[in-house]
């Protein structure tokens, strides 16, 4: 607590990135997540955070505090400014943050980028789910098929359900029934 007090005084008198980041870390040690977030956000708002890890920590803190829109803005700006690597992992995080913020129209492009950059089908499965939520049934079906084809999907049965629902909502009832029957048959074999 004494270290926190000293760092608080230092940041009041001489606001520097190092003091704010250290203060945030001390608050983390003291299990004071609200102040941890506030200290790091003060550094972020003052344009003191440019390292990828600092920006991602900021985004994760926003997500943990149930402020996903701010998390998405931090990641989006970081990718745009090239301070955060434009990787499948980071686009997935961006899409997840936008989706949690109920910004599906912004989540879709981020998830599309994540899927395109990923060698496995997991991000395509997530994209299929987002498309389904946005009533884009043809795109949902295509993304689900691609996810299953690429493999590496954690819950292939969920992806098949998304495929079946997307086909059903397109009025392709025979195809939908075939997909749902295959899921049921697999479960019976267990």
mmCIF file of N, CA and C in Angstrom, residues 112 124 127-146 162-172 175:
data_model
loop_
_atom_site.group_PDB
_atom_site.id
_atom_site.type_symbol
_atom_site.label_atom_id
_atom_site.label_comp_id
_atom_site.label_asym_id
_atom_site.label_seq_id
_atom_site.Cartn_x
_atom_site.Cartn_y
_atom_site.Cartn_z
ATOM 1 N N UNK A 112 -14.142 -12.084 -39.978
ATOM 2 C CA UNK A 112 -13.755 -12.499 -41.334
ATOM 3 C C UNK A 112 -12.238 -12.466 -41.487
ATOM 4 N N UNK A 124 -13.539 -19.937 -38.515
ATOM 5 C CA UNK A 124 -14.639 -20.007 -39.479
ATOM 6 C C UNK A 124 -15.926 -20.421 -38.768
ATOM 7 N N UNK A 127 -17.220 -17.415 -37.039
ATOM 8 C CA UNK A 127 -17.788 -16.520 -38.039
ATOM 9 C C UNK A 127 -19.170 -17.003 -38.468
ATOM 10 N N UNK A 128 -19.321 -18.304 -38.641
ATOM 11 C CA UNK A 128 -20.629 -18.864 -39.012
ATOM 12 C C UNK A 128 -21.676 -18.518 -37.964
ATOM 13 N N UNK A 129 -21.286 -18.586 -36.715
ATOM 14 C CA UNK A 129 -22.202 -18.248 -35.620
ATOM 15 C C UNK A 129 -22.605 -16.770 -35.665
ATOM 16 N N UNK A 130 -21.646 -15.903 -35.941
ATOM 17 C CA UNK A 130 -21.939 -14.465 -36.028
ATOM 18 C C UNK A 130 -22.857 -14.190 -37.216
ATOM 19 N N UNK A 131 -22.576 -14.820 -38.347
ATOM 20 C CA UNK A 131 -23.449 -14.665 -39.521
ATOM 21 C C UNK A 131 -24.869 -15.117 -39.193
ATOM 22 N N UNK A 132 -24.987 -16.242 -38.506
ATOM 23 C CA UNK A 132 -26.311 -16.762 -38.144
ATOM 24 C C UNK A 132 -27.049 -15.762 -37.248
ATOM 25 N N UNK A 133 -26.333 -15.191 -36.286
ATOM 26 C CA UNK A 133 -26.937 -14.183 -35.407
ATOM 27 C C UNK A 133 -27.424 -12.962 -36.184
ATOM 28 N N UNK A 134 -26.746 -12.671 -37.299
ATOM 29 C CA UNK A 134 -27.081 -11.497 -38.108
ATOM 30 C C UNK A 134 -28.025 -11.843 -39.265
ATOM 31 N N UNK A 135 -28.597 -13.051 -39.237
ATOM 32 C CA UNK A 135 -29.547 -13.512 -40.265
ATOM 33 C C UNK A 135 -28.947 -13.566 -41.670
ATOM 34 N N UNK A 136 -27.655 -13.776 -41.758
ATOM 35 C CA UNK A 136 -26.994 -13.956 -43.050
ATOM 36 C C UNK A 136 -26.784 -15.455 -43.246
ATOM 37 N N UNK A 137 -27.872 -16.130 -43.601
ATOM 38 C CA UNK A 137 -27.911 -17.589 -43.573
ATOM 39 C C UNK A 137 -27.016 -18.248 -44.621
ATOM 40 N N UNK A 138 -26.951 -17.704 -45.819
ATOM 41 C CA UNK A 138 -26.100 -18.299 -46.856
ATOM 42 C C UNK A 138 -24.629 -18.207 -46.439
ATOM 43 N N UNK A 139 -24.240 -17.054 -45.924
ATOM 44 C CA UNK A 139 -22.852 -16.883 -45.469
ATOM 45 C C UNK A 139 -22.569 -17.782 -44.265
ATOM 46 N N UNK A 140 -23.551 -17.932 -43.389
ATOM 47 C CA UNK A 140 -23.381 -18.803 -42.217
ATOM 48 C C UNK A 140 -23.151 -20.243 -42.659
ATOM 49 N N UNK A 141 -23.939 -20.695 -43.623
ATOM 50 C CA UNK A 141 -23.791 -22.072 -44.121
ATOM 51 C C UNK A 141 -22.427 -22.268 -44.769
ATOM 52 N N UNK A 142 -22.011 -21.307 -45.592
ATOM 53 C CA UNK A 142 -20.702 -21.416 -46.256
ATOM 54 C C UNK A 142 -19.558 -21.424 -45.246
ATOM 55 N N UNK A 143 -19.637 -20.549 -44.247
ATOM 56 C CA UNK A 143 -18.580 -20.491 -43.229
ATOM 57 C C UNK A 143 -18.542 -21.783 -42.404
ATOM 58 N N UNK A 144 -19.721 -22.322 -42.088
ATOM 59 C CA UNK A 144 -19.782 -23.571 -41.315
ATOM 60 C C UNK A 144 -19.191 -24.727 -42.118
ATOM 61 N N UNK A 145 -19.531 -24.790 -43.388
ATOM 62 C CA UNK A 145 -18.965 -25.853 -44.243
ATOM 63 C C UNK A 145 -17.447 -25.739 -44.312
ATOM 64 N N UNK A 146 -16.958 -24.518 -44.481
ATOM 65 C CA UNK A 146 -15.510 -24.302 -44.565
ATOM 66 C C UNK A 146 -14.828 -24.669 -43.250
ATOM 67 N N UNK A 162 -25.207 -25.171 -36.429
ATOM 68 C CA UNK A 162 -25.279 -23.866 -37.087
ATOM 69 C C UNK A 162 -25.539 -24.051 -38.581
ATOM 70 N N UNK A 163 -24.854 -25.027 -39.185
ATOM 71 C CA UNK A 163 -25.074 -25.324 -40.602
ATOM 72 C C UNK A 163 -26.524 -25.738 -40.846
ATOM 73 N N UNK A 164 -27.034 -26.627 -40.020
ATOM 74 C CA UNK A 164 -28.413 -27.083 -40.170
ATOM 75 C C UNK A 164 -29.415 -25.948 -40.013
ATOM 76 N N UNK A 165 -29.172 -25.079 -39.042
ATOM 77 C CA UNK A 165 -30.079 -23.945 -38.824
ATOM 78 C C UNK A 165 -30.024 -22.964 -39.994
ATOM 79 N N UNK A 166 -28.810 -22.719 -40.507
ATOM 80 C CA UNK A 166 -28.664 -21.805 -41.643
ATOM 81 C C UNK A 166 -29.382 -22.358 -42.872
ATOM 82 N N UNK A 167 -29.244 -23.648 -43.109
ATOM 83 C CA UNK A 167 -29.935 -24.267 -44.247
ATOM 84 C C UNK A 167 -31.449 -24.219 -44.050
ATOM 85 N N UNK A 168 -31.898 -24.511 -42.851
ATOM 86 C CA UNK A 168 -33.329 -24.478 -42.547
ATOM 87 C C UNK A 168 -33.912 -23.087 -42.813
ATOM 88 N N UNK A 169 -33.192 -22.057 -42.352
ATOM 89 C CA UNK A 169 -33.667 -20.690 -42.522
ATOM 90 C C UNK A 169 -33.620 -20.217 -43.969
ATOM 91 N N UNK A 170 -32.875 -20.916 -44.807
ATOM 92 C CA UNK A 170 -32.871 -20.616 -46.238
ATOM 93 C C UNK A 170 -33.972 -21.379 -46.974
ATOM 94 N N UNK A 171 -34.675 -22.221 -46.240
ATOM 95 C CA UNK A 171 -35.725 -23.024 -46.860
ATOM 96 C C UNK A 171 -35.207 -24.301 -47.511
ATOM 97 N N UNK A 172 -33.974 -24.655 -47.241
ATOM 98 C CA UNK A 172 -33.370 -25.881 -47.780
ATOM 99 C C UNK A 172 -33.604 -27.000 -46.764
ATOM 100 N N UNK A 175 -31.750 -30.573 -47.121
ATOM 101 C CA UNK A 175 -30.337 -30.500 -46.716
ATOM 102 C C UNK A 175 -30.219 -30.334 -45.203
#
